[in-house]
Each structure stands twice: as structure tokens, then as C-alpha cells.
Tab-separated table of C-alpha atoms and ligand atoms in Angstrom:
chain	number	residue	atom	x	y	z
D	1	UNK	CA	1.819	24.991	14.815
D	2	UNK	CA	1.229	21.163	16.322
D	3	UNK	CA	-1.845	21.120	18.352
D	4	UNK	CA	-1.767	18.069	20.991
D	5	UNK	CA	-5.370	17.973	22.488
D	6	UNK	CA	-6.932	16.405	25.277
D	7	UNK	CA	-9.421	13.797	26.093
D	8	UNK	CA	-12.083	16.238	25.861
D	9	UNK	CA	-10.894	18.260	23.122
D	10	UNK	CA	-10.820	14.765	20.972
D	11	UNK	CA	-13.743	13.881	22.108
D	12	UNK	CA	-15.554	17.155	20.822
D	13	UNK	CA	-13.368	16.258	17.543
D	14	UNK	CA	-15.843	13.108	17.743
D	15	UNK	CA	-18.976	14.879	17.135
D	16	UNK	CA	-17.317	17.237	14.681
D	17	UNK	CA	-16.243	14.217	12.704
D	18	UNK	CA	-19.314	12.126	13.085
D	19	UNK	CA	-21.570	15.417	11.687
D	20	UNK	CA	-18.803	15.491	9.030
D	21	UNK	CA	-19.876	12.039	7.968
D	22	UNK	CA	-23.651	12.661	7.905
D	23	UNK	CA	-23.202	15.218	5.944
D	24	UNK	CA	-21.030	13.508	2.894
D	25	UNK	CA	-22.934	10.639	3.251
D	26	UNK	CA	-26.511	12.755	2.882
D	27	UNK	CA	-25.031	14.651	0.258
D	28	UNK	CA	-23.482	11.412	-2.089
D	29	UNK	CA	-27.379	10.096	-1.223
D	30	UNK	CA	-28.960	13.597	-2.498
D	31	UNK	CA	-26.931	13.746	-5.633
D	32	UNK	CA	-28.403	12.508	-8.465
D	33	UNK	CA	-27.910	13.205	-12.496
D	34	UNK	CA	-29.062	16.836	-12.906
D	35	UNK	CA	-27.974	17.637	-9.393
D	36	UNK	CA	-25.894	20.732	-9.322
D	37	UNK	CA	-22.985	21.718	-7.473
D	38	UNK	CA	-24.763	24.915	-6.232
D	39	UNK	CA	-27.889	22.931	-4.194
D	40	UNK	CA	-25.068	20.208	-2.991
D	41	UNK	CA	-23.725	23.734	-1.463
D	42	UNK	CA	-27.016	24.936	-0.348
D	43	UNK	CA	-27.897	21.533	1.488
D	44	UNK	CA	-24.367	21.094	3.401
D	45	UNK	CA	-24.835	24.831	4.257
D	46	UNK	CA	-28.139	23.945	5.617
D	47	UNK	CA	-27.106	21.094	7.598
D	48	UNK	CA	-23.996	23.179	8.972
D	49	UNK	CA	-26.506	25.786	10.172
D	50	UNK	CA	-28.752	22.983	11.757
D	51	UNK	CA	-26.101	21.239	13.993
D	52	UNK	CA	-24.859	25.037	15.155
D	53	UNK	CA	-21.423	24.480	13.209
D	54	UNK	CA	-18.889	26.656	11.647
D	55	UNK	CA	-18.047	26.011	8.447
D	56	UNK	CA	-13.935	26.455	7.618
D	57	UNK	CA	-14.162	27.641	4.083
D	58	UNK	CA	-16.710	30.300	3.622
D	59	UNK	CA	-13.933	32.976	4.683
D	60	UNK	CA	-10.755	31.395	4.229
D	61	UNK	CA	-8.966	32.839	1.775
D	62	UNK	CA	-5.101	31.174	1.836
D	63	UNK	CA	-1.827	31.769	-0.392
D	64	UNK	CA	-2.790	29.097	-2.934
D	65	UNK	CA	-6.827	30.163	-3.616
D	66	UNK	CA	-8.251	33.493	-4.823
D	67	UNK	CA	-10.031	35.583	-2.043
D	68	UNK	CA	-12.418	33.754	0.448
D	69	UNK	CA	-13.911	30.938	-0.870
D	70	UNK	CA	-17.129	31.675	-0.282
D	71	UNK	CA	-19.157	27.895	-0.261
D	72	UNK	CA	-19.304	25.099	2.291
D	73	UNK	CA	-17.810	22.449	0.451
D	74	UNK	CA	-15.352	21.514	-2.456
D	75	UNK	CA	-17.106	19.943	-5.200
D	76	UNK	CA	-14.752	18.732	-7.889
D	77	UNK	CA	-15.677	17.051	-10.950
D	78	UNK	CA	-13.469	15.173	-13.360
D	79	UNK	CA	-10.081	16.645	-14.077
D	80	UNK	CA	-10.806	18.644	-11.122
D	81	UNK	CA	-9.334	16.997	-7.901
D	82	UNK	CA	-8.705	19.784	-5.335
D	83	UNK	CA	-10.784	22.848	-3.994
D	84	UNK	CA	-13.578	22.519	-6.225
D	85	UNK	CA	-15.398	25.792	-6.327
D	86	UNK	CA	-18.964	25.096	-6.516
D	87	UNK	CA	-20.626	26.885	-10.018
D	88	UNK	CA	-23.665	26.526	-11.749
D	89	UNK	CA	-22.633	22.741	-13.423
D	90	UNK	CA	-25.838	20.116	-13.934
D	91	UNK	CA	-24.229	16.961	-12.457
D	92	UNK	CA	-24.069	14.334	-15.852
D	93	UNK	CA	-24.035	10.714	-15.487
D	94	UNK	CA	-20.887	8.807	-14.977
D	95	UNK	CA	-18.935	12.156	-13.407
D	96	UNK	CA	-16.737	11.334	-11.097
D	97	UNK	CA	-17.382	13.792	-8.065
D	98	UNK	CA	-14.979	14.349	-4.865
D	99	UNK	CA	-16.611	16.720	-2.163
D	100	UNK	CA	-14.826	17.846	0.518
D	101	UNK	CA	-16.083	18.990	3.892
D	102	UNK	CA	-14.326	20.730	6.724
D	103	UNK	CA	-16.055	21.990	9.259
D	104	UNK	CA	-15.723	22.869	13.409
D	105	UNK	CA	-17.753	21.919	16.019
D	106	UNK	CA	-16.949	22.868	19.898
D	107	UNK	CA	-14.166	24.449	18.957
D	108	UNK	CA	-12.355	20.860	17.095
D	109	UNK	CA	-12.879	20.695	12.935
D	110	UNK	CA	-12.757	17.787	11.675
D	111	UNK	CA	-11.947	16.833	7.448
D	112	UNK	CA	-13.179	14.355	5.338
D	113	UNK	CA	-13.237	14.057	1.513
D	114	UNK	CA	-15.597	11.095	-0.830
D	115	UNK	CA	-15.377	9.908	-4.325
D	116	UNK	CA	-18.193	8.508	-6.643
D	117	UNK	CA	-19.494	8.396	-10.215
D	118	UNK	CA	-22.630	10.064	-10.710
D	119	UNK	CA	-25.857	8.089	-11.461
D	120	UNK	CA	-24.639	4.677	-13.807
D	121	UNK	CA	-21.749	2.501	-13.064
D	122	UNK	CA	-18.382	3.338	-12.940
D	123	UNK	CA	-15.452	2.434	-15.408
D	124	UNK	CA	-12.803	0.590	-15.162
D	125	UNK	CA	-10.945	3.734	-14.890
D	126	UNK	CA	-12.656	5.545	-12.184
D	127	UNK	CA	-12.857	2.155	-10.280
D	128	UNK	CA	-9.457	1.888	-10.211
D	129	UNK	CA	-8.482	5.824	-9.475
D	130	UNK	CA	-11.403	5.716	-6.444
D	131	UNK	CA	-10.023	2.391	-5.124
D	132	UNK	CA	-6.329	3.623	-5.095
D	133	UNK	CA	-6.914	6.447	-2.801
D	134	UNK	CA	-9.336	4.272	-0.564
D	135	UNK	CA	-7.032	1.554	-0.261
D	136	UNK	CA	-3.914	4.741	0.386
D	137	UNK	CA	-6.077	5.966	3.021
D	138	UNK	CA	-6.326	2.827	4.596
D	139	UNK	CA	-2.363	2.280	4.630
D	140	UNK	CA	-1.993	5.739	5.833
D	141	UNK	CA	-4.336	5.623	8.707
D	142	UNK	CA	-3.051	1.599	9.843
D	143	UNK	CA	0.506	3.432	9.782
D	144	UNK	CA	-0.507	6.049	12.300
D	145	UNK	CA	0.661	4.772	15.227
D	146	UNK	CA	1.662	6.209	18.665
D	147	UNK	CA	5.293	6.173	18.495
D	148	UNK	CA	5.922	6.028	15.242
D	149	UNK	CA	6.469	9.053	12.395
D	150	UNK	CA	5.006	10.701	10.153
D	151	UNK	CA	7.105	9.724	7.432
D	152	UNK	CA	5.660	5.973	8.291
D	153	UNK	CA	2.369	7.874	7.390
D	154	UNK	CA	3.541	9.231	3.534
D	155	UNK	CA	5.691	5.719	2.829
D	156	UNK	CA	2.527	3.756	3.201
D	157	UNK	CA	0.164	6.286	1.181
D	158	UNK	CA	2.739	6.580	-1.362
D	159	UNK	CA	3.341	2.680	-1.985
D	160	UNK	CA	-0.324	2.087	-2.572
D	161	UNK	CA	-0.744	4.959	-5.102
D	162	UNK	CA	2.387	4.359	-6.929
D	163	UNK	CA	1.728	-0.135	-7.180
D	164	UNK	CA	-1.434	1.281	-8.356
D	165	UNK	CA	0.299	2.707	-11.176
D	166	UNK	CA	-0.436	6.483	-10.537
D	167	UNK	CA	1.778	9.529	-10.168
D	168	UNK	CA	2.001	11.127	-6.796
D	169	UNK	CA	1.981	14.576	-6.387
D	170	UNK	CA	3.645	16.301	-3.145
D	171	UNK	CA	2.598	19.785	-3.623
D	172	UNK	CA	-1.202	18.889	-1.751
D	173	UNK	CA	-1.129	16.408	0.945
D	174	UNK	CA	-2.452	16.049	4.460
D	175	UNK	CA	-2.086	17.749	7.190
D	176	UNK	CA	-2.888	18.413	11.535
D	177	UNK	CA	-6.244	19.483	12.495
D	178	UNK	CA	-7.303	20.780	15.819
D	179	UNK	CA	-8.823	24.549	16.453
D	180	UNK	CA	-8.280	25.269	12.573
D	181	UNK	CA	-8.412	23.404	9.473
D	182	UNK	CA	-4.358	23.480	8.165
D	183	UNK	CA	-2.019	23.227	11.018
D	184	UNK	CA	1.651	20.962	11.133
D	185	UNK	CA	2.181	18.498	10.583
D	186	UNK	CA	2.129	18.214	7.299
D	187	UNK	CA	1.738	14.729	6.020
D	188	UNK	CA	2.954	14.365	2.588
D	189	UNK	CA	1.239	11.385	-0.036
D	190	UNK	CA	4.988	9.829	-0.409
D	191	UNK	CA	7.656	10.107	1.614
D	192	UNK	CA	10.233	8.012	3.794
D	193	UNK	CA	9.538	5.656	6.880
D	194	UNK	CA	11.077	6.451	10.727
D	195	UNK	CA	10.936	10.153	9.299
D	196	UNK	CA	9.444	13.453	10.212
D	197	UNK	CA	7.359	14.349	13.538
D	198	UNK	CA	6.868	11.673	16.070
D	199	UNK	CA	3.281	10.593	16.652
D	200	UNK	CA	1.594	11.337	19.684
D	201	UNK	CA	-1.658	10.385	21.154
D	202	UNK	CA	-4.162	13.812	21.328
D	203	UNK	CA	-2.903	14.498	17.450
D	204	UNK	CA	-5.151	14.382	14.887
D	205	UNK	CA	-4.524	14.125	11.376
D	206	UNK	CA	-6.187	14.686	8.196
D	207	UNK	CA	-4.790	12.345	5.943
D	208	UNK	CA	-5.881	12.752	2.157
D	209	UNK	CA	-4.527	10.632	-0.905
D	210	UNK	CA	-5.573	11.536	-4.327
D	211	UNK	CA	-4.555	10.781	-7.559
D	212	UNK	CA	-4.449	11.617	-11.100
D	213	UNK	CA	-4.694	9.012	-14.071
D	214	UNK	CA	-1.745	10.205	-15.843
D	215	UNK	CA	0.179	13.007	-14.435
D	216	UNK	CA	1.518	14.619	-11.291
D	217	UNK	CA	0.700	18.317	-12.835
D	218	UNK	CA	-1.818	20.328	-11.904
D	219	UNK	CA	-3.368	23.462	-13.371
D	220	UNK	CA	-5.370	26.200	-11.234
D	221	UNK	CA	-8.731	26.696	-12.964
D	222	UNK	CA	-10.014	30.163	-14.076
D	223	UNK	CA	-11.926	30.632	-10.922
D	224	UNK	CA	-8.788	31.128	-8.807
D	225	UNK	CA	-8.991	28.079	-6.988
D	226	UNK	CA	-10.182	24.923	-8.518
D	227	UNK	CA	-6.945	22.549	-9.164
D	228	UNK	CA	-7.278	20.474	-12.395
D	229	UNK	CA	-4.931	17.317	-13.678
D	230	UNK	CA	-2.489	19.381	-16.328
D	231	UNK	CA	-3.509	16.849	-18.858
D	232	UNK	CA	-7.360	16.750	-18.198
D	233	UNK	CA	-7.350	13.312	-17.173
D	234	UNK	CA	-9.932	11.698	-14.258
D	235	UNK	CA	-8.688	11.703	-10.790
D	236	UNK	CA	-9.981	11.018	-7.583
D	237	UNK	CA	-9.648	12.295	-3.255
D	238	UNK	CA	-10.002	10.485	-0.162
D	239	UNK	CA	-9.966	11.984	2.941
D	240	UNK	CA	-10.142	10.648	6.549
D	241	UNK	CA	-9.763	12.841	9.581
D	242	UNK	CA	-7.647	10.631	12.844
D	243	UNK	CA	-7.055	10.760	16.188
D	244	UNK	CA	-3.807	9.140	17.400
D	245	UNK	CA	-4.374	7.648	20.460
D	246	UNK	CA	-2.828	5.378	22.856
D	247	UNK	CA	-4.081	2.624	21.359
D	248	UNK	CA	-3.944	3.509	17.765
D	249	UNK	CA	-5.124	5.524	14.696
D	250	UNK	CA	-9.295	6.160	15.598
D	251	UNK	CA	-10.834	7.451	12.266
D	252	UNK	CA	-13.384	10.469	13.617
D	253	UNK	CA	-15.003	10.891	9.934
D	254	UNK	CA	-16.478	7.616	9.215
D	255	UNK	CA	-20.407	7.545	9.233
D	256	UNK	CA	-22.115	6.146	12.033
I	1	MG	MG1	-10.479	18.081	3.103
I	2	MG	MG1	-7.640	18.240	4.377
């Protein structure tokens, strides 16, 4: 299903993304060495409850993940890059955390994911993983224009990961949010120009590269849900949610 909302439907999807962004941005301030993935949970569940939102993963439970999730947000550490189940893990300096936060508001979620290294300074390696999918969401989101296609969308995210030297993989990609979290289009991290969907102003789009170091395999983790890099290497997320509008891509999820 393609959901094409209105003025005031995208407008609610402004507040949704704009409490989305608070509530990364607290959480990447909160998180320290020792912090574990459990209180990161506990505080984004708190500030969920506070601004009277719903989150979208406590009870989903799709094809690819094992029963409802049952946590507010995806907290993936390392080799993990997808769906992070939060466990009982002490955060140690230099991981490399993604978190990933969808939640709805008024009726409009909005999806955002963040990487960072934990406490010290990052490597070489992490710099250039976190970089890659920051600079292939910024492609993505300047090729989101009304008029054009999806496929303009994956072409752009695509060249940026791959001249950065990483493997894609197509399996995970983004996606259209409006009343729920995974709706069509789906907006794959490579792909052709001038193809797929058409853009159209009331659409909004998660769009979410992320890489792994040296492989385009992933492994599902013995939790049922938590996708690893086959090889155990580092990788990293990104995630913007975006309204098309008539005047171009407007990115919902960035703090204000
Ligand atoms: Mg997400
Ligand atoms: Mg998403």
C-alpha cells in the first residue's frame, strides 16, 4: 500500500519526526561507557510515554523477526546492523552503536536511525563506515524529488556506498511511511535511475543506507531478530524519514 497524505497529515508527520529526533539525540547524549542497551530502552520508552506516543515495535512481530519485539528501539552494536534487540550488554568504549526509532504520533510515524562510537574516538574504520551512510543519505534524500522516481532514490544511495568501497546489500532497504511503519514503496540502497514509482508530493519516505565493512551477508542472531555482518565485521545505519513535497525532499527527523 502507497499512502499519499495531506497537508495536515504531513504536518502531524512533523511533530512525529521532530519527537523522533529528541529522542535519538537525548539518547546518543545519555549513552556513555557502561551504559546498557536495556536503560537506552527504558529512557526512549519513557520519553514515548511522556509525549503520548505509540511506539511501532513493542508488538510488531513481521515475517523476518521472531514474535513481537517487545522494546522501543533497535540498538545494534558492532557486527550487528539491523533490528538490534536490546539485552543486558554494558556499552564498552569505542562500540559502534546504531539505534533506531520508529514511532507514531497523531496518527503519522515517523523513522530515523544514528550511528556513533561509544565514549573515545572513532577509527579510521568506523569513520569511514558512519560517513558512507551519512553522505548515502544525503544523495538519497537530494534525489527525492517531485517528479522524479524512486529508482533516482536507490542510484544515488547506491553510488555513494559502493565509491566508498562497501558492499550493498538489497535484502533491507527503505521504505513509505504514513499510518504504519513499512508500507510501498520500497526504496532499495542500489538500484537504477528514471525507475520504479513516481514521486509525489504528500509521500513520505524512510530512506536508510547502511553498510557493512566487508560483505553483503548477513546472519540472524540467536535472539530471532538481530541481523549481524556474515563475517563479523563493523557496519553502520543511517536513517532519515522525508516528506516529498512540491518543492522538494523536507527531512521530518532532523533535531530541532
Ligand atoms: Mg528505522
Ligand atoms: Mg525504516
Amino acid at each position: 500500500m502507497i499512502e499519499i497524505l495531506n497537508d495536515a497529515e504531513v504536518a502531524r508527520g512533523r511533530e512525529t519526526g521532530a519527537l523522533v529526533a529528541r529522542i535519538l539525540q537525548t539518547m546518543k547524549e545519555r549513552t556513555q561507557v557502561g551504559t546498557n542497551l536495556l536503560e537506552i530502552d527504558a529512557w526512549t520508552e519513557a520519553m514515548i510515554r511522556e509525549a503520548g506516543a505509540e511506539s511501532c515495535y513493542v508488538d510488531y512481530a513481521p515475517s523476518f523477526g521472531r514474535g513481537p519485539f517487545g522494546h522501543y528501539i533497535c540498538t545494534s552494536v558492532d557486527d550487528a546492523v539491523l533490528h538490534g534487540l536490546p539485552h543486558d550488554y554494558a556499552l564498552r568504549d569505542g562500540d559502534l552503536l546504531s539505534l533506531d526509532l520508529a514511532v507514531s504520533l497523531g496518527g503519522v510515524v515517523a523513522d530515523s536511525a544514528i550511528s556513533f562510537v561509544v565514549g573515545g574516538s572513532a577509527t579510521p574504520q568506523q569513520s569511514a563506515l558512519i560517513d558512507a551512510t551519512q553522505r548515502a543519505l544525503d544523495a538519497g534524500i537530494a534525489a527525492a524529488q517531485p517528479g522524479g522516481k524512486v529508482g533516482d532514490i536507490s542510484a544515488a544511495i547506491g553510488a555513494v556506498l559502493r565509491g566508498a568501497g562497501f558492499p550493498v546489500n538489497l535484502q533491507f532497504g527503505g521504505h513509505g511511511v504514513g499510518s504504519t511503519m513499512h508500507q510501498d514503496p520500497h526504496v532499495s540502497n542500489d538500484g537504477r535511475p528514471g525507475r520504479g514509482y513516481t514521486l509525489r508530493p504528500g509521500l513520505l519516505l524512510a530512506l536508510e543506507p547502511w553498510v557493512m565493512a566487508d560483505t553483503a551477508d548477513l546472519v540472524t542472531d540467536a535472539d530471532g531478530w538481530t541481523l549481524r555482518s556474515r563475517t563479523g565485521c563493523l557496519t553502520a545505519h543511517s536513517e532519515h524519514t522525508v516528506a516529498i513535497t512540491a518543492d522538494g525532499p523536507e527531512i521530518l527527523t532532523l533535531p530541532r
